mmCIF file of C-alpha atoms and ligand atoms in Angstrom:
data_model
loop_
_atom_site.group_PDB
_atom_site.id
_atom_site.type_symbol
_atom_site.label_atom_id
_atom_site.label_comp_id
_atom_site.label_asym_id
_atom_site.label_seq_id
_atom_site.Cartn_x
_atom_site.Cartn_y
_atom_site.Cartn_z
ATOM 1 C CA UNK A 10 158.965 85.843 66.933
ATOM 2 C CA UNK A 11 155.446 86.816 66.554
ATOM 3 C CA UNK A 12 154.109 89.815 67.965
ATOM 4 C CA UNK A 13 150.716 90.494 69.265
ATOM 5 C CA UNK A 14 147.657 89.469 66.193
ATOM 6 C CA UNK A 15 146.202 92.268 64.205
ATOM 7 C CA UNK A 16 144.184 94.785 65.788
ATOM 8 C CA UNK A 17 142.935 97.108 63.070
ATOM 9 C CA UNK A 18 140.946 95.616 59.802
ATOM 10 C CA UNK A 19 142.522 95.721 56.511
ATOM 11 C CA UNK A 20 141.649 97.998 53.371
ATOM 12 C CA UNK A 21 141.174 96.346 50.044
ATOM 13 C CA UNK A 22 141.647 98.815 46.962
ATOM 14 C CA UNK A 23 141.242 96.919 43.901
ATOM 15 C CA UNK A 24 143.597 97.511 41.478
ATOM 16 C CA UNK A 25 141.129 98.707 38.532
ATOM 17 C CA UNK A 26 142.324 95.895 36.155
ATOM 18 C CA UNK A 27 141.217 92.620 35.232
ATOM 19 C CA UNK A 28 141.902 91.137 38.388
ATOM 20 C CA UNK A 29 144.142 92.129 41.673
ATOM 21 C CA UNK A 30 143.497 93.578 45.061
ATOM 22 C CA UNK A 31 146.299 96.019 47.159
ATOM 23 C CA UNK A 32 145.893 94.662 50.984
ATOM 24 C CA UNK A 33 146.433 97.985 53.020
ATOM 25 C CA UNK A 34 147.194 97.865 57.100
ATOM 26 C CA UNK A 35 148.473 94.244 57.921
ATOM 27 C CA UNK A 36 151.409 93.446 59.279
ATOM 28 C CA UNK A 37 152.482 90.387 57.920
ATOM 29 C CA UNK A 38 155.081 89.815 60.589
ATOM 30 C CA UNK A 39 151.903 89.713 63.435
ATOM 31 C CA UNK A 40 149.541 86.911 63.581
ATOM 32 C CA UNK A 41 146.618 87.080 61.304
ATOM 33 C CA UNK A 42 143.418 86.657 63.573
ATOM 34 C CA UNK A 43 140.196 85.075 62.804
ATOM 35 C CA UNK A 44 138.713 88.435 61.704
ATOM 36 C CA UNK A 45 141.701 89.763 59.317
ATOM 37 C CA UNK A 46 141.487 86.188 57.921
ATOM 38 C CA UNK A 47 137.706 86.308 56.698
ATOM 39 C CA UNK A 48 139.297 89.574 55.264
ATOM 40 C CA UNK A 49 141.672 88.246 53.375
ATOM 41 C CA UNK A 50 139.766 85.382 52.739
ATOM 42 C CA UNK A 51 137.097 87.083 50.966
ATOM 43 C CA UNK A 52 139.270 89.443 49.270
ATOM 44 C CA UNK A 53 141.268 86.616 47.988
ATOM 45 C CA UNK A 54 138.443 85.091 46.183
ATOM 46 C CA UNK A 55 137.450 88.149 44.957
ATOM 47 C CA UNK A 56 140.562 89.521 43.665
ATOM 48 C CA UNK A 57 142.371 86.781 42.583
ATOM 49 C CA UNK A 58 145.666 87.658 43.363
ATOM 50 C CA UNK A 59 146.421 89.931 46.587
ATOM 51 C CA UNK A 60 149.309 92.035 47.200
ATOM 52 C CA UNK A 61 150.858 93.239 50.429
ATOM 53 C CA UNK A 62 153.401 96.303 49.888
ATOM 54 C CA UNK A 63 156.172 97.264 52.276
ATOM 55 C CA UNK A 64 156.543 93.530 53.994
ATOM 56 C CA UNK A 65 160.121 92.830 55.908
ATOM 57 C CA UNK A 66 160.113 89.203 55.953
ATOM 58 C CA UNK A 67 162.320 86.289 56.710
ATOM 59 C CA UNK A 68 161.864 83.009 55.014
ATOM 60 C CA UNK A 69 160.031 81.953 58.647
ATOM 61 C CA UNK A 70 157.730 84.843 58.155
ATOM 62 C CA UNK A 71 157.307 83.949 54.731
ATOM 63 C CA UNK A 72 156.307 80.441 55.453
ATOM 64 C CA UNK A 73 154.389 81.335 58.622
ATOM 65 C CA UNK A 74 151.930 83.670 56.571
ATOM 66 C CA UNK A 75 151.741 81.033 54.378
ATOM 67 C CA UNK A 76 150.927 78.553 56.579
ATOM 68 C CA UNK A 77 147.030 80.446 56.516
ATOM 69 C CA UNK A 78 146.276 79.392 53.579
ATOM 70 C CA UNK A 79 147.237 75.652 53.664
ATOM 71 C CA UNK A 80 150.047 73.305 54.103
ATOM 72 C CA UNK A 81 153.177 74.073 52.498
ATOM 73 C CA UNK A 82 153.881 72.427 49.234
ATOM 74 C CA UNK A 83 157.531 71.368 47.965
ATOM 75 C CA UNK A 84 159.471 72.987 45.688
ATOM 76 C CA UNK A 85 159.463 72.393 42.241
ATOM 77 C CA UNK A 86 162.937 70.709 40.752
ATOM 78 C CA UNK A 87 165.363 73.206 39.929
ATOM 79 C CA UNK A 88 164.373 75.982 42.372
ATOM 80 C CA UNK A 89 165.024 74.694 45.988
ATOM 81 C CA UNK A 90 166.534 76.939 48.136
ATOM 82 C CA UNK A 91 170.383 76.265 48.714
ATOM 83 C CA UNK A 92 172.836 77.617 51.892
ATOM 84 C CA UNK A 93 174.078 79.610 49.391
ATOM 85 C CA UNK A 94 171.455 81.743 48.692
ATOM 86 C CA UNK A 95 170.957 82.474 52.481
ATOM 87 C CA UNK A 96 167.514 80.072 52.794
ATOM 88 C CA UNK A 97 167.869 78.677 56.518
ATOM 89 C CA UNK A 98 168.144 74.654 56.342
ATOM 90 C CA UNK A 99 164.250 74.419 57.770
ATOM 91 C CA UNK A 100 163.039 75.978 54.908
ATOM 92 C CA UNK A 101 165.272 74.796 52.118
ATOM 93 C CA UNK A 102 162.092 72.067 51.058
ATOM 94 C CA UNK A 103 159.420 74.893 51.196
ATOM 95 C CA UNK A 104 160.822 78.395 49.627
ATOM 96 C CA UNK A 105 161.642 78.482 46.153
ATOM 97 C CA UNK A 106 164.468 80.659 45.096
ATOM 98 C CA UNK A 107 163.080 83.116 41.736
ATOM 99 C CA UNK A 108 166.616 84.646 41.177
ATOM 100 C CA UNK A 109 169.112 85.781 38.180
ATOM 101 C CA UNK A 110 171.778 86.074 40.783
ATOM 102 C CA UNK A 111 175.164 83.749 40.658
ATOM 103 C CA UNK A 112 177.552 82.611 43.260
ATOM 104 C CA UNK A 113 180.935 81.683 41.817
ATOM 105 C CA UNK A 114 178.979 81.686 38.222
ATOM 106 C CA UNK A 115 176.159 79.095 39.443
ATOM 107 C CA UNK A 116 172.470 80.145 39.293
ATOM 108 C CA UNK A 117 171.156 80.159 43.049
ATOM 109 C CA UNK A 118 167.491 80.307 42.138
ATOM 110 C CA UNK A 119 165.494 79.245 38.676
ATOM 111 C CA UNK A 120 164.021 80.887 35.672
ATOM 112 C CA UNK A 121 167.227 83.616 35.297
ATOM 113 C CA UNK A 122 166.625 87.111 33.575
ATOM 114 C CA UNK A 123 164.573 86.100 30.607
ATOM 115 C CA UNK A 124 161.046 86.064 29.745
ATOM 116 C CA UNK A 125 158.822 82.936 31.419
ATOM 117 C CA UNK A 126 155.572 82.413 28.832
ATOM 118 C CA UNK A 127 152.128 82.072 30.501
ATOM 119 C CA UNK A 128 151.680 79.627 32.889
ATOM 120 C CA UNK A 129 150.210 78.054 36.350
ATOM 121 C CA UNK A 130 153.013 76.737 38.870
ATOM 122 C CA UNK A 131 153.323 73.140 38.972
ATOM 123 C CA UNK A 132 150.205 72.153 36.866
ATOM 124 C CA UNK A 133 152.203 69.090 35.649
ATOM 125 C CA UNK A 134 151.792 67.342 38.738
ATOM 126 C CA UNK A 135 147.999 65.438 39.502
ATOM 127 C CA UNK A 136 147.524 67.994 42.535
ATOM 128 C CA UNK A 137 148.515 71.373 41.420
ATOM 129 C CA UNK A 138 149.663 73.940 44.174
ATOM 130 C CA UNK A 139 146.186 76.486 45.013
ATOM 131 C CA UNK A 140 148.479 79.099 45.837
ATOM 132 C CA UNK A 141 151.770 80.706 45.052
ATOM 133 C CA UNK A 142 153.558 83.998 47.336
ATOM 134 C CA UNK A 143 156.292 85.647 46.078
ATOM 135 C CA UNK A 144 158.092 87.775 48.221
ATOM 136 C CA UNK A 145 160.525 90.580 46.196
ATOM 137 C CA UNK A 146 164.242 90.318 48.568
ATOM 138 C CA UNK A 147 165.493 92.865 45.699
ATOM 139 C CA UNK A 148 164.383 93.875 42.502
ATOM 140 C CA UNK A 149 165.916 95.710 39.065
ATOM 141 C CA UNK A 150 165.342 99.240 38.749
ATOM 142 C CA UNK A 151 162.864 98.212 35.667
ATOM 143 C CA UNK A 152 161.672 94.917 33.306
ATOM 144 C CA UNK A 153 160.836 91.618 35.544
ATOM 145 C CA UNK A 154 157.448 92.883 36.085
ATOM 146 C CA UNK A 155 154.547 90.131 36.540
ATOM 147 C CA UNK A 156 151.524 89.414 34.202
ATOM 148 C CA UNK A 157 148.730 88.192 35.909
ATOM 149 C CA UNK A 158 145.241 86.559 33.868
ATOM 150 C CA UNK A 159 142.157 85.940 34.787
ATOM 151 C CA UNK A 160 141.188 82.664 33.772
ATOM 152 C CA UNK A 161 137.327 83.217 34.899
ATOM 153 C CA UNK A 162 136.690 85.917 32.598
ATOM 154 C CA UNK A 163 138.562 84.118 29.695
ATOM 155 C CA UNK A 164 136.344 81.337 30.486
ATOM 156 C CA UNK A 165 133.104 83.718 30.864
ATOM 157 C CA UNK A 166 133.964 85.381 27.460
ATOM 158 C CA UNK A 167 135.005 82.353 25.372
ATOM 159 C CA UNK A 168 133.101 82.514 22.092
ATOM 160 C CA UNK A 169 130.391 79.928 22.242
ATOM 161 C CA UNK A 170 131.517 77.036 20.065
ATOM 162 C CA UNK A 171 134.907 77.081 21.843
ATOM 163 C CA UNK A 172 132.975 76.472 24.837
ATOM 164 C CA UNK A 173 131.122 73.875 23.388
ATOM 165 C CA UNK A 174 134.491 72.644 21.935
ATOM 166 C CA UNK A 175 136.041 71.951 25.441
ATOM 167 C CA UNK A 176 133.333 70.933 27.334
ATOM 168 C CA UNK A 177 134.380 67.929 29.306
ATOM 169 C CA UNK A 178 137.578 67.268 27.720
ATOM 170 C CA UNK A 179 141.139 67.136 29.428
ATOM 171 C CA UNK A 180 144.398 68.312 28.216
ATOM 172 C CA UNK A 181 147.931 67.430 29.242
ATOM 173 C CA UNK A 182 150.175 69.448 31.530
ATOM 174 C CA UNK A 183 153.994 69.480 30.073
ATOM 175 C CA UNK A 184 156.139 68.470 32.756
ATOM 176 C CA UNK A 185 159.380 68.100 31.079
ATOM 177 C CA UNK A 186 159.786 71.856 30.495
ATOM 178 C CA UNK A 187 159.895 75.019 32.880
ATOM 179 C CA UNK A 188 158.086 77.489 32.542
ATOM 180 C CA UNK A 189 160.673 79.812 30.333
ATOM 181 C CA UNK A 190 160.083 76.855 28.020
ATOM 182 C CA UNK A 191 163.228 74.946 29.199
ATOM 183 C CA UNK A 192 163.796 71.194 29.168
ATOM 184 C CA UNK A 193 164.056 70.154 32.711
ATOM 185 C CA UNK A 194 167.371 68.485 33.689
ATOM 186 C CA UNK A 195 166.838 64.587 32.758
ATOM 187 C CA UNK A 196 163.703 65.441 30.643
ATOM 188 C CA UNK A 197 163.614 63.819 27.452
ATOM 189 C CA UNK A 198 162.397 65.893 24.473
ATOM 190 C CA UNK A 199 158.876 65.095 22.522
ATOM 191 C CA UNK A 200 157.678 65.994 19.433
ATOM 192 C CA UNK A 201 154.417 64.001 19.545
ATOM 193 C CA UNK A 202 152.112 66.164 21.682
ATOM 194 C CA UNK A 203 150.135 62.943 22.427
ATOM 195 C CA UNK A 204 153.552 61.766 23.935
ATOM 196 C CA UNK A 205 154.347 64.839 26.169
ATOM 197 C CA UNK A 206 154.319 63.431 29.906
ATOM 198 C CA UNK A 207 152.463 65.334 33.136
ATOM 199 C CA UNK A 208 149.139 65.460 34.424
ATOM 200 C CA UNK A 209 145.737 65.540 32.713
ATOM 201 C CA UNK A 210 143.328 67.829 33.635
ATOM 202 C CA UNK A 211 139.557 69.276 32.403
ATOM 203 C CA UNK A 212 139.570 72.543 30.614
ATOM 204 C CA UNK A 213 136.782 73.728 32.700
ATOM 205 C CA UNK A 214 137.906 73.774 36.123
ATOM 206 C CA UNK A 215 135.257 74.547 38.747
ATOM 207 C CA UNK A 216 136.823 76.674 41.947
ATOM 208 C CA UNK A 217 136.174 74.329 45.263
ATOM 209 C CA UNK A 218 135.122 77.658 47.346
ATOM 210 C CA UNK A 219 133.559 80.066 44.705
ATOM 211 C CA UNK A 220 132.001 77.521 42.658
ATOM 212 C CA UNK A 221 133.169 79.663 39.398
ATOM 213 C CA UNK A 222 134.408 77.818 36.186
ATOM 214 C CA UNK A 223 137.990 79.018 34.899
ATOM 215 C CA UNK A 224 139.459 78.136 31.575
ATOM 216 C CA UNK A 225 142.249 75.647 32.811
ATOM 217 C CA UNK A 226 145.403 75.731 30.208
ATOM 218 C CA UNK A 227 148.737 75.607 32.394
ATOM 219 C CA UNK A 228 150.705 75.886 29.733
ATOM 220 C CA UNK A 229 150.844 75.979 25.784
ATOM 221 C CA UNK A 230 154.406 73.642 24.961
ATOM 222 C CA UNK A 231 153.439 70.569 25.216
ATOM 223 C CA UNK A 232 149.664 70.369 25.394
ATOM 224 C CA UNK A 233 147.475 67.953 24.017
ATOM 225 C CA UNK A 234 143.735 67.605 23.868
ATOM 226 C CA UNK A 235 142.947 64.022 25.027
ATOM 227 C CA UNK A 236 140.950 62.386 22.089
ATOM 228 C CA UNK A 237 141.434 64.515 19.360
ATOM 229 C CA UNK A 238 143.634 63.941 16.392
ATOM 230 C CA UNK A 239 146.415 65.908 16.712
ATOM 231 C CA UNK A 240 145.794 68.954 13.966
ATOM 232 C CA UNK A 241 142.421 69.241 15.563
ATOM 233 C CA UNK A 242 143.859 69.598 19.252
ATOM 234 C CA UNK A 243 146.342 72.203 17.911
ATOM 235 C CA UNK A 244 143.602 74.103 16.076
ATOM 236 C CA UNK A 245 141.892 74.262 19.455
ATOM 237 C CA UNK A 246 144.395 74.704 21.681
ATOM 238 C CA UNK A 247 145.643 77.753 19.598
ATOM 239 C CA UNK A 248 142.372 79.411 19.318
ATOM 240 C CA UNK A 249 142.291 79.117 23.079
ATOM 241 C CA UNK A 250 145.450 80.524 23.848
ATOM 242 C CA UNK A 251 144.638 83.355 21.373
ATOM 243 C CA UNK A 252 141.664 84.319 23.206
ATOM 244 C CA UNK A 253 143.266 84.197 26.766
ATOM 245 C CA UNK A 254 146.096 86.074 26.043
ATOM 246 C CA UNK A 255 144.283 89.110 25.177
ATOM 247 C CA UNK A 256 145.610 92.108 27.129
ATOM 248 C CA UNK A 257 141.617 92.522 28.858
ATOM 249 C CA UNK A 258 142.364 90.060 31.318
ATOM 250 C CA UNK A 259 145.719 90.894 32.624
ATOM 251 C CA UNK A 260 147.033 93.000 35.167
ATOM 252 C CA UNK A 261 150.957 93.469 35.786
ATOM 253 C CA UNK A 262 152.389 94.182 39.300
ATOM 254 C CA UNK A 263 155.830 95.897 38.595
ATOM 255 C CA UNK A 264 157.529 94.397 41.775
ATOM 256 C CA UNK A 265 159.147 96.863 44.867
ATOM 257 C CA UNK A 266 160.851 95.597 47.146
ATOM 258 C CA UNK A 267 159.622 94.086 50.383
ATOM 259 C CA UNK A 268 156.405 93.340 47.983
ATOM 260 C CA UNK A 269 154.831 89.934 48.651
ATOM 261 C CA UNK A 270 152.459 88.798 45.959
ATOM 262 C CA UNK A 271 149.697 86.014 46.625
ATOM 263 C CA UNK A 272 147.636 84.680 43.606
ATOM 264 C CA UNK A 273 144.869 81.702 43.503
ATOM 265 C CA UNK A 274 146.936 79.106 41.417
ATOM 266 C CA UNK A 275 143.634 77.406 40.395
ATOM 267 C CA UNK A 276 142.084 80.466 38.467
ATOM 268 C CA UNK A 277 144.765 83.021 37.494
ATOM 269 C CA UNK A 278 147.984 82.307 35.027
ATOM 270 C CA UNK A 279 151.037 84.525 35.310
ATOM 271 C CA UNK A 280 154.092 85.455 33.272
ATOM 272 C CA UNK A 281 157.385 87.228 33.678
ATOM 273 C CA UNK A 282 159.201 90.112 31.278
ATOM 274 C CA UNK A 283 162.257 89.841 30.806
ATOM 275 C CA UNK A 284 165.309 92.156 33.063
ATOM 276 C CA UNK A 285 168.764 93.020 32.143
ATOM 277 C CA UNK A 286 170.870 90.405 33.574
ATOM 278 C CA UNK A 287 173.836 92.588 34.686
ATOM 279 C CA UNK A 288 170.528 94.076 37.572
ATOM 280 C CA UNK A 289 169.974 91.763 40.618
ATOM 281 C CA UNK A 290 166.766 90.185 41.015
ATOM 282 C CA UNK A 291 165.964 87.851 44.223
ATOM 283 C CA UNK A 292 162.377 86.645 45.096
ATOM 284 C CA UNK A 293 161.186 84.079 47.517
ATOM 285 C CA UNK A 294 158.453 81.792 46.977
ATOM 286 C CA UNK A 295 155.914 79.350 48.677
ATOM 287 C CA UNK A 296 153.529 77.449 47.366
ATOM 288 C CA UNK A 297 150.388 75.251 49.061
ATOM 289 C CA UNK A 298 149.179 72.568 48.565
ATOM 290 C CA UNK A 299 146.155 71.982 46.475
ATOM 291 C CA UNK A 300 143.041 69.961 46.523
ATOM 292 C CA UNK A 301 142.336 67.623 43.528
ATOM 293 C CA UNK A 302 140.930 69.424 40.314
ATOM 294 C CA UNK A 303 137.327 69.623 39.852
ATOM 295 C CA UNK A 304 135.692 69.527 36.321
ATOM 296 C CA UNK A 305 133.577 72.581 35.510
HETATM 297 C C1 OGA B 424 156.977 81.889 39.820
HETATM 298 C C2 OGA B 424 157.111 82.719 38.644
HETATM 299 C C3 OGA B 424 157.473 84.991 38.085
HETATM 300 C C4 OGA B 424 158.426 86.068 38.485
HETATM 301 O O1 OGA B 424 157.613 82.196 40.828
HETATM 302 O O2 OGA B 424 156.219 80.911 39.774
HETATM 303 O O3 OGA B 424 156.608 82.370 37.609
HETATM 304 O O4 OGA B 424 158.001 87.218 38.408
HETATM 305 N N1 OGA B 424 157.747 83.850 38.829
HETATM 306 O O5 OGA B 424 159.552 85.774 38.831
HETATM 307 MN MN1 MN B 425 155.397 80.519 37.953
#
């Protein structure tokens, strides 16, 4: 049950790197009031990703937090939370399971012990999620650890005729593969990039509260430059990529438990390391729904 709301205001220490805010003094399990909220808010799109240390939260907690920052999205396929791995029935829809952990050798979560590449959650779909949390149940005793990139200052810094190179075009979102690369269950496999299936969307994506343009790339299997002949979109796309990836605008959160971290799906990419799979690794996730995708 909730207790009483909030009654001190939160501290915000930025975390120094490229992006990435610590959230000191709230109690995630107490209602967030209207003050705490403009808080959060504004550290949120400041930051770009928020964390909140030292959290004890059920999956209700989880989704009730959640719940400020929009409506709850579904899972993505593969990921849905499962009696098994202890999510309560009313959440099984809303709280992804992150997890290397197996029950009588089946998987109870998605994306296992290896490395995931760079990526925003669920870009393949029309209306990508604005928001992801992930909440850390247990964690190894090393690897796993989270990249996070700023897609506004890869945007801000993009040389000139790359800018001019993107401006106004779209670019497909792969949905047949995970983001460890994977081919989805059912998926077929392309070789044509100008055949991959998902969602189009601009490479200059304009953020609906900040107003600030974001290089908008999802993910690098897959993608295909609308118009362009196909050397020419791979050209692009892998000077793009190449730029973005540069260590300047990431940040990595090397996970505790009882961690929950909250990033802005529309303007930061993340990735995973890779853990030894004999360690246990359990994370629960949310995601909210987004707003449709604004050209920038
Ligand atoms: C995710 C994801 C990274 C991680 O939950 O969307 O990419 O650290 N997870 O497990
Ligand atoms: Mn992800």
């Amino acid at each position: 049950m909730p207790l009483d709301s909030q009654t001190t205001t939160p501290w915000i220490q930025p975390t120094g790197g490229a992006l990435g805010a610590d959230v000191h003094g709230v109690d995630l399990l107490r209602d967030i009031d209207r003050a705490t909220y403009e808080v959060l808010a504004d550290a949120w799109a400041k930051h770009l990703v928020l964390r909140f240390s030292g959290q004890k939260l059920s999956d209700d907690d989880l989704m009730r937090f959640s719940r400020n920052w929009g409506e709850l999205d579904r899972t993505p396929v593969g990921t849905a939370g499962q009696k098994v791995n202890g999510v309560a029935a009313n959440a099984v829809e809303w709280i992804a399971v992150i997890s290397n952990v197996k029950v009588e050798g089946k998987p109870i979560g998605g994306l296992g012990a290896y490395e995931s590449v760079w990526h925003t959650d669920m870009s393949y779909n029309p209306l990508p999620p604005r928001a992801s949390l992930l909440y850390a149940l247990e964690c190894p005793p090393s690897g796993g650890d989270t990249g996070f990139c700023n897609m506004e200052l890869a945007y801000e810094s993009l040389p000139a005729d790359l800018k001019k190179a993107i401006q106004g075009k779209t670019c497909t979102h792969d949905s047949s593969r995970n983001s460890a690369g994977e081919l989805r269950r059912g998926a077929k496999e392309t070789t044509d990039p100008r055949e991959t299936p998902g969602a189009h969307h601009p490479l200059v994506r304009k953020h609906p509260v900040t107003g600030r343009s974001a290089l908008f790339l999802g993910r690098r299997v897959g993608a295909y430059i609308q118009g362009l002949p196909v050397e020419e979109s791979e050209t692009l796309l892998n000077a793009l990529w190449a730029h973005a990836s540069q260590p300047q605008f990431a940040w990595y959160q090397r996970w505790r438990m009882g961690d929950l971290m909250m990033w802005d799906n529309r303007n930061v990419m993340h990735r995973r390391d890779s853990f030894d799979d004999t360690a246990r690794r359990l994370m629960h996730r949310t995601q909210i729904v987004g707003e449709p995708v604004l050209a920038g």
